[in-house]
Tab-separated table of C-alpha atoms and ligand atoms in Angstrom:
chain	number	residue	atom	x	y	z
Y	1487	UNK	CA	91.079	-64.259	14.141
Y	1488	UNK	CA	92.878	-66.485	11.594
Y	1489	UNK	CA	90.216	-69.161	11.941
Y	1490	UNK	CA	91.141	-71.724	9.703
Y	1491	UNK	CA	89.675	-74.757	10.665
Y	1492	UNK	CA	87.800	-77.760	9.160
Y	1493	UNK	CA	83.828	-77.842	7.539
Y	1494	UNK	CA	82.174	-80.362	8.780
Y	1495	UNK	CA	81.218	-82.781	6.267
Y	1496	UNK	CA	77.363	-82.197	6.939
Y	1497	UNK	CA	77.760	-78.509	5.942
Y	1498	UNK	CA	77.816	-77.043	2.256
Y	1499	UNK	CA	80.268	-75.048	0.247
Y	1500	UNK	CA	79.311	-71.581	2.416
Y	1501	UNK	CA	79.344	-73.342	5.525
Y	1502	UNK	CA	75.499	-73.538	5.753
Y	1503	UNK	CA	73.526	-76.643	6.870
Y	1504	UNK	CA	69.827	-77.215	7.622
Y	1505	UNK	CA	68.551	-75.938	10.918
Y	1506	UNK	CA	66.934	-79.202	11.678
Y	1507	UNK	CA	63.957	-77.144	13.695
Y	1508	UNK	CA	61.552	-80.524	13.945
Y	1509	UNK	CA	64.735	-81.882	15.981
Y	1510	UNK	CA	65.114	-80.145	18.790
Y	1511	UNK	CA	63.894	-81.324	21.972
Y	1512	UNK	CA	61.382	-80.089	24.333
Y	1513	UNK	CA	64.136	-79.446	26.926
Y	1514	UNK	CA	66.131	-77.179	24.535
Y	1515	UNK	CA	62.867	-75.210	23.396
Y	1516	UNK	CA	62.412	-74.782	27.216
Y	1517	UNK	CA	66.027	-73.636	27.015
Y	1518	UNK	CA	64.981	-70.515	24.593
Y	1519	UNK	CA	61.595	-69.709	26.662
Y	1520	UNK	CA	63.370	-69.572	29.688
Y	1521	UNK	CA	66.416	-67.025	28.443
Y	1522	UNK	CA	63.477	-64.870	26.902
Y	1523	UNK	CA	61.461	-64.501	29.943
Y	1524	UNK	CA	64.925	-63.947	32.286
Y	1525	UNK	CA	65.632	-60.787	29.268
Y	1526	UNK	CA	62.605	-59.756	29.054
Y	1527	UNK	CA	62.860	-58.950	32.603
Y	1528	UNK	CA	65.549	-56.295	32.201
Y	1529	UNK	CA	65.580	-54.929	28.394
Y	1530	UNK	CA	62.186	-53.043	28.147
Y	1531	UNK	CA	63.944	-49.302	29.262
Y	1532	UNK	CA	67.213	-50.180	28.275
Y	1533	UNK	CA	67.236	-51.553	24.626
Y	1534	UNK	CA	67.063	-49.655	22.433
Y	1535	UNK	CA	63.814	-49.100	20.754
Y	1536	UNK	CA	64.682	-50.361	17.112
Y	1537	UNK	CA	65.712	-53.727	19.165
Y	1538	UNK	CA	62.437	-53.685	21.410
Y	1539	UNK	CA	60.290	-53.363	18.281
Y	1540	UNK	CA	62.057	-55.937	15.654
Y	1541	UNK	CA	61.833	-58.309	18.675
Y	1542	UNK	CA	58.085	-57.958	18.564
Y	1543	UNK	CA	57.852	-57.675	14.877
Y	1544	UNK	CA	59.594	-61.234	14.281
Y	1545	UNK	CA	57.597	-62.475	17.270
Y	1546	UNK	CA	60.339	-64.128	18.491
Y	1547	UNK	CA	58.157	-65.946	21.843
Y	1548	UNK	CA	55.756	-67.859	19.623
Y	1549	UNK	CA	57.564	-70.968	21.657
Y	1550	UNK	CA	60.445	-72.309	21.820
Y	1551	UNK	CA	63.490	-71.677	19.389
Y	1552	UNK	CA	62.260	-69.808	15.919
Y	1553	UNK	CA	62.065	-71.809	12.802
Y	1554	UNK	CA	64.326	-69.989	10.629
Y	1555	UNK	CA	62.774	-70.087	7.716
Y	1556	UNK	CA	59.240	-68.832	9.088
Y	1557	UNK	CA	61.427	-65.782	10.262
Y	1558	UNK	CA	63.596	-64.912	7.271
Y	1559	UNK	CA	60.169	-65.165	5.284
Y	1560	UNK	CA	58.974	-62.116	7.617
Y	1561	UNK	CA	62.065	-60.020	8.438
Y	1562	UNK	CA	63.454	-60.615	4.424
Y	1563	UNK	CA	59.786	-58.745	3.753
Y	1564	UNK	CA	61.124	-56.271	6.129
Y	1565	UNK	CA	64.907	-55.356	5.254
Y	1566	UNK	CA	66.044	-58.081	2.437
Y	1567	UNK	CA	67.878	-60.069	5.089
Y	1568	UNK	CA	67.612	-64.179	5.891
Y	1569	UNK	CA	69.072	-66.180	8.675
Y	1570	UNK	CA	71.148	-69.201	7.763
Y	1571	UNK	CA	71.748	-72.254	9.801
Y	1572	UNK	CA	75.737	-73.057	10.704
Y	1573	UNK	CA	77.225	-75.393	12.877
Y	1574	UNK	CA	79.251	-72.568	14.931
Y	1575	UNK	CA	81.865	-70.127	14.008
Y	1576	UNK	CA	82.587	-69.863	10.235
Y	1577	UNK	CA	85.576	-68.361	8.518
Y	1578	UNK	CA	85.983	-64.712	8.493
Y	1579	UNK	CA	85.599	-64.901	4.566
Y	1580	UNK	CA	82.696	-67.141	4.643
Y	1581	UNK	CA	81.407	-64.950	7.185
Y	1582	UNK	CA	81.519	-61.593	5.706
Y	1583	UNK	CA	80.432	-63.088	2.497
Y	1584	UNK	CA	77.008	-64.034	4.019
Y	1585	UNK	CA	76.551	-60.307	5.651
Y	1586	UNK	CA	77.256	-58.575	2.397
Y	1587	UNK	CA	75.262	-60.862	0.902
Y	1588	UNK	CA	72.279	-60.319	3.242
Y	1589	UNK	CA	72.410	-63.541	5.070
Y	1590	UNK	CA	73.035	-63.601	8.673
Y	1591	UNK	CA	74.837	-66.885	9.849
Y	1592	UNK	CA	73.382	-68.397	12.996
Y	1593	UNK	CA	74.204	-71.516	15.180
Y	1594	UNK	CA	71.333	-73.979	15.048
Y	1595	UNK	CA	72.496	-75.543	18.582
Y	1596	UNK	CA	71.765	-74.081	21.795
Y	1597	UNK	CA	73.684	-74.067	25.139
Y	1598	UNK	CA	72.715	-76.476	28.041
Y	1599	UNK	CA	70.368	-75.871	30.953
Y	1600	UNK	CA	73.351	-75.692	33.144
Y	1601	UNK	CA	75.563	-72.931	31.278
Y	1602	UNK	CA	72.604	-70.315	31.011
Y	1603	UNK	CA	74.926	-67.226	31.313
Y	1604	UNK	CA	78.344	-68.065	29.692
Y	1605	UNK	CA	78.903	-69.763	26.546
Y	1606	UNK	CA	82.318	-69.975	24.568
Y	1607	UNK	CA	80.632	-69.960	20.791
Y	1608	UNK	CA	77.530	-68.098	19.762
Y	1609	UNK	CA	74.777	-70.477	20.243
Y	1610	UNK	CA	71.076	-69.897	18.315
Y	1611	UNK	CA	69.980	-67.827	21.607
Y	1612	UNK	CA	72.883	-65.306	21.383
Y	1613	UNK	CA	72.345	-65.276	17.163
Y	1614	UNK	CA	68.943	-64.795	17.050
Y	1615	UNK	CA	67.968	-63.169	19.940
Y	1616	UNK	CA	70.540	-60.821	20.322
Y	1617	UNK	CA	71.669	-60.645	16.174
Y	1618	UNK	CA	68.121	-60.402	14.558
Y	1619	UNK	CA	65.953	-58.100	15.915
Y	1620	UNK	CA	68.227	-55.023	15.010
Y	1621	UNK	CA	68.026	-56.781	11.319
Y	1622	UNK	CA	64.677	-54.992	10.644
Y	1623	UNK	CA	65.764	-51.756	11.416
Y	1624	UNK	CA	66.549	-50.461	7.569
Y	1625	UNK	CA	69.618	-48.014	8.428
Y	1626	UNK	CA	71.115	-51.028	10.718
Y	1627	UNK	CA	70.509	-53.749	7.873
Y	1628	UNK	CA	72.373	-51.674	5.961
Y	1629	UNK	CA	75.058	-51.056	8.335
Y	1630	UNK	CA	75.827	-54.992	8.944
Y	1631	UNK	CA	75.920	-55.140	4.914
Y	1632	UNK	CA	78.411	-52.438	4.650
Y	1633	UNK	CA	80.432	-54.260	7.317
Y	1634	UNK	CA	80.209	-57.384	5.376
Y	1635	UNK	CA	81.440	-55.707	1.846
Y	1636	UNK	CA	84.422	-53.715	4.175
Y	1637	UNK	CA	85.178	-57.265	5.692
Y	1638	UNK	CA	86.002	-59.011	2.787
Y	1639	UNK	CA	87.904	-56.342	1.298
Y	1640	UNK	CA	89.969	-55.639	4.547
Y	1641	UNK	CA	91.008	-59.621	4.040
Y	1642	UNK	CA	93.557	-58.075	1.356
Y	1643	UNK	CA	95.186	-55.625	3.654
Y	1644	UNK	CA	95.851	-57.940	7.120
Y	1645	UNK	CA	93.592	-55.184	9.135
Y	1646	UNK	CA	91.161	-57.913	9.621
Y	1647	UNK	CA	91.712	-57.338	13.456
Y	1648	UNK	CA	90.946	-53.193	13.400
Y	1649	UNK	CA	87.729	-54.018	11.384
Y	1650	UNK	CA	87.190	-56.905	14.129
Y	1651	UNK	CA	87.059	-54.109	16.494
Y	1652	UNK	CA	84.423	-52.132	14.705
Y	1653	UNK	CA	81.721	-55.286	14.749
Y	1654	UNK	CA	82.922	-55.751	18.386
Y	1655	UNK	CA	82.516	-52.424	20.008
Y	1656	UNK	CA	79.287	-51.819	18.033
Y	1657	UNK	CA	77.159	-54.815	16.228
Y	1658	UNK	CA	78.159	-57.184	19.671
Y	1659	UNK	CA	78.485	-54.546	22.738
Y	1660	UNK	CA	77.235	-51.136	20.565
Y	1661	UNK	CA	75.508	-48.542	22.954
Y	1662	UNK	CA	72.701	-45.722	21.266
Y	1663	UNK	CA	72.257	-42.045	22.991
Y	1664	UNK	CA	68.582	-41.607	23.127
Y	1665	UNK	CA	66.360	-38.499	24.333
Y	1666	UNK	CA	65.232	-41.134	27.004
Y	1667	UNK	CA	68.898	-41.826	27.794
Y	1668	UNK	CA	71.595	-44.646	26.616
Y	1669	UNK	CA	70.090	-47.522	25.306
Y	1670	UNK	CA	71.474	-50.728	24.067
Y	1671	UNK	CA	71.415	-52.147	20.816
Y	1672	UNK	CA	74.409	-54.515	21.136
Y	1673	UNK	CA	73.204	-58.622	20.342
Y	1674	UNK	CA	76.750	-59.527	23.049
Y	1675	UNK	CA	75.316	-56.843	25.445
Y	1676	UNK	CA	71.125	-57.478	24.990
Y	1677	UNK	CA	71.598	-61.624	25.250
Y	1678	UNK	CA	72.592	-61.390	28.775
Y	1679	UNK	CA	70.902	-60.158	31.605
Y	1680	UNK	CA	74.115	-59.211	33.525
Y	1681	UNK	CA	75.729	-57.517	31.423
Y	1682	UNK	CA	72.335	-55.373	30.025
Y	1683	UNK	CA	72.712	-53.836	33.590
Y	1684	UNK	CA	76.409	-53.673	33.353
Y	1685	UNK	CA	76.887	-51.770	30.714
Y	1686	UNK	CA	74.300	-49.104	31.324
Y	1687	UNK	CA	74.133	-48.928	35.436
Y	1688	UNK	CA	77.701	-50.086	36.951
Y	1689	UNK	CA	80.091	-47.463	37.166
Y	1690	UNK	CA	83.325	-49.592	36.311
Y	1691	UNK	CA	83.228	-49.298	32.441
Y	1692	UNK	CA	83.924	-46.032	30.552
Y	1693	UNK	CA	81.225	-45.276	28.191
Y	1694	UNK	CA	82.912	-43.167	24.994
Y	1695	UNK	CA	81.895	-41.276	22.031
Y	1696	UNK	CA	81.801	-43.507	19.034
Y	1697	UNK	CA	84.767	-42.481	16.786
Y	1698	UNK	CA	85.996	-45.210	13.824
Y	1699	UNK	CA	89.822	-44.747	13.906
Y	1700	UNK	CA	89.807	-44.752	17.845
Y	1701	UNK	CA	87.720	-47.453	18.275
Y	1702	UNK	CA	89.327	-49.725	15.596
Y	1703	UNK	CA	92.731	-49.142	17.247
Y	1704	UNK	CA	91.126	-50.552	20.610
Y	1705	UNK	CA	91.390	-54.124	21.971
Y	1706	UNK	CA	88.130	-56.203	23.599
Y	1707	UNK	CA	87.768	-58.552	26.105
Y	1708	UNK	CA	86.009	-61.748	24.547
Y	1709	UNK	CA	85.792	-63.393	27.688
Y	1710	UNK	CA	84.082	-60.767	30.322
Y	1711	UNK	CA	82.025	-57.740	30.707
Y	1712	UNK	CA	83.796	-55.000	28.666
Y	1713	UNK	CA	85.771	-52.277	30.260
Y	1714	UNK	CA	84.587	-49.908	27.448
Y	1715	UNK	CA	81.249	-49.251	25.931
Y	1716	UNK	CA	81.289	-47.103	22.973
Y	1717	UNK	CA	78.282	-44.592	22.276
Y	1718	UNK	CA	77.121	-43.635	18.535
Y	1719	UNK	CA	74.100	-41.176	18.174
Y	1720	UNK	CA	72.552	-42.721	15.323
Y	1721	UNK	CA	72.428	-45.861	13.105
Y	1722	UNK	CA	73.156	-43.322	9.958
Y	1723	UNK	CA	76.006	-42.338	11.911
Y	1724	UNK	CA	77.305	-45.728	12.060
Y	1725	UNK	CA	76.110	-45.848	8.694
Y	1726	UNK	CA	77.754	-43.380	7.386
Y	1727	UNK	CA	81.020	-43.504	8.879
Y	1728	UNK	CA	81.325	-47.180	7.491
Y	1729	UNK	CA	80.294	-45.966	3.608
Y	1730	UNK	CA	81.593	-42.578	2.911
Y	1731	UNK	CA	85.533	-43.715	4.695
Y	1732	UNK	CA	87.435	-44.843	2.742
Y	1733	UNK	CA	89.536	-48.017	4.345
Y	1734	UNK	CA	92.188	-48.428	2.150
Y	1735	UNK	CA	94.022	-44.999	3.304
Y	1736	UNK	CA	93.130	-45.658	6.742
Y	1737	UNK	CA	94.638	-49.210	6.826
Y	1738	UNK	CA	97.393	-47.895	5.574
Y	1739	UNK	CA	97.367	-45.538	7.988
Y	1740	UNK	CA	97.163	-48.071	10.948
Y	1741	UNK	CA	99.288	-50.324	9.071
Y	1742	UNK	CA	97.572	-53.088	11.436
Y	1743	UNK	CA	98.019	-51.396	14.404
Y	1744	UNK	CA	96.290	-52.622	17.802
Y	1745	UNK	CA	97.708	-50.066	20.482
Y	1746	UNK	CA	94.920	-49.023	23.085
Y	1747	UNK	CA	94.014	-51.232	25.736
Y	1748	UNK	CA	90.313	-51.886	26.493
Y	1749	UNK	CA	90.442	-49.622	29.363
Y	1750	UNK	CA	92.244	-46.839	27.992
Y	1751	UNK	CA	90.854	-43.158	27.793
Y	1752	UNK	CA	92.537	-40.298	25.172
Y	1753	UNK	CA	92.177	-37.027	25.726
Y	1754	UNK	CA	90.341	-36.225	22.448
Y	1755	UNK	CA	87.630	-38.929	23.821
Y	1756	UNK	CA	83.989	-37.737	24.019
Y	1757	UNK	CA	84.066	-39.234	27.626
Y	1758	UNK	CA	80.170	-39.529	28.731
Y	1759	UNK	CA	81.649	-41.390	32.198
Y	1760	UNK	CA	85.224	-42.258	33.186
Y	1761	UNK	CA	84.423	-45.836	34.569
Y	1762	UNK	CA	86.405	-46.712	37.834
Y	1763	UNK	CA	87.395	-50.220	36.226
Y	1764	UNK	CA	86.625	-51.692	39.514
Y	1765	UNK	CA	84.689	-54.991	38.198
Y	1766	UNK	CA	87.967	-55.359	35.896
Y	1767	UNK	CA	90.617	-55.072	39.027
Y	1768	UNK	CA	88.715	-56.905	41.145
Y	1769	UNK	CA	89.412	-59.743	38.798
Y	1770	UNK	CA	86.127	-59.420	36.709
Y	1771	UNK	CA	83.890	-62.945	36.290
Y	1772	UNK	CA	86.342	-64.529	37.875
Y	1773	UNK	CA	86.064	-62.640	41.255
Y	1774	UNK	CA	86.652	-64.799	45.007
T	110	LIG	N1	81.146	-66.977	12.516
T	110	LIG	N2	79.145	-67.973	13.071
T	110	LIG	C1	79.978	-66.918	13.142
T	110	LIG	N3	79.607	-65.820	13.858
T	110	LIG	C2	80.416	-64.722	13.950
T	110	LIG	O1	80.053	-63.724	14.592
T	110	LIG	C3	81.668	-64.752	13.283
T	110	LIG	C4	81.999	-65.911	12.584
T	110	LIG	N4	83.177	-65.985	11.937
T	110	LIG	C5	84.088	-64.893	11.925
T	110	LIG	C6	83.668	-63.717	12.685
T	110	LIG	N5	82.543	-63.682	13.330
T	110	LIG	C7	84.608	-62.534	12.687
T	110	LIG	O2	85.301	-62.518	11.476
T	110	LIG	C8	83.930	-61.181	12.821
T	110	LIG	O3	83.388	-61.043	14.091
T	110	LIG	C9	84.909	-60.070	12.562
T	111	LIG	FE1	77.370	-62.166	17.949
């Protein structure tokens, strides 16, 4: 997570450059339309409805890949928030300085017709689609700002990989109890089709009781389908558990430490389903 690496000379101080909308080819528009439509296919009964709705309240299907500045005009009327345009992965600093600051850094570029379902670096599909929507729920706004403040001041106690874990297992691969069931509100989980029915449907992951101190002890996968899903009730919970801890005493109390495997369960888990791991053994993605 130490990413230091160069700015490229085209980008400004805080990493932002322009999105360069009017450049984008037809192809890569198509690229956008086509990963809607394939979504759209399986999220209606399994996002979550705060997702479902900001999706339609941005109207993010007008064609083609959203000008971001038409959007952050509408959602910034909505929760305060903007999306800015960055070549790819920024520094954690950089990074958490946007979020607190209400700006949600986005890739401008977008993956190639011929890697629909894996990319390495969050492209403008995975940003927007997945990032944004969840940006006009108030509670969840607030949230990501929160996590942006706790960010930057975790960079003074080297616990930048437990509060890693926190965005992980809930801003990228989060999962919401609902009276119609779980629902996902998770922009790594809600960006790909396989892995929307994944997380909900296959038995192989365990599905656990949000709880901060567990879950920022836990280690992800960044390169498959996760092995653990972890459930909050609300977005105040989330909310809440961010704002009123205090991380200073609980750094301490980790003192940086990383000791639970994806796929481990405790016995003071709220286990919803003990998953049978099978998609894992079997060698996950990269399956014969
Ligand atoms: N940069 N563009 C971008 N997107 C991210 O999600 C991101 C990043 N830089 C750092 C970073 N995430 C991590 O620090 C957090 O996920 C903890
Ligand atoms: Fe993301």
């Amino acid at each position: 997570m130490n990413n230091h690496f160069a700015k490229p000379a085209h980008a400004r101080d805080d990493w932002t450059i322009d999105q360069g909308w009017s450049s984008y080819t037809a192809e890569e528009h198509q690229v956008w339309d086509t990963l809607y439509e394939r979504l759209m296919k399986v999220l209606p009964g399994r996002a979550a409805p705060e997702f479902l709705n900001g999706l339609k309240a941005l109207d993010l299907h007008r064609g083609g890949i959203p000008n971001f500045e038409t959007m952050s005009d509408e959602l910034e009327a909505l929760t305060g928030w903007r999306v800015v345009a960055v070549p790819g992965l920024v520094p954690d600093d950089v990074f958490f300085e946007h979020l607190a600051n209400r700006r949600f850094p986005a890739g401008n570029f977008i993956r190639k017709p011929d890697q629909l379902d894996y990319i390495q670096e969050p492209d403008v599909f995975h940003d927007v689609f997945g990032h944004v929507p969840m940006l006009t729920d108030p509670v969840f706004a607030d949230y990501m700002v929160a996590y942006g403040k706790g960010g930057l001041r975790s960079l003074r106690h080297a616990s930048l990989k437990n509060l890693a874990a926190l965005y992980w297992y809930t801003v990228e691969f989060g999962l919401i109890r609902t009276d119609q069931g779980l629902r996902i509100y998770g922009a790594g989980i809600v960006s790909s089709p396989a892995e929307s029915v994944f997380s909900l449907e296959d038995p192989s992951p365990n599905r656990i009781g949000f709880d901060l101190e567990r879950l920022m002890r836990t280690d992800y996968r960044i390169d498959d389908f996760q092995q653990t899903y972890f459930v909050i009730d609300s977005y105040e919970q989330l909310f809440r558990s961010t704002v009123d801890t205090d991380f200073a005493p609980l750094y301490a109390k980790l003192q940086g430490k990383f000791d639970l495997r994806p796929e481990d369960i405790l016995p003071e888990d709220e286990v919803l389903n003990v998953g049978t791991q099978a998609y894992a053994q079997n060698g996950g993605r990269f399956a014969a």
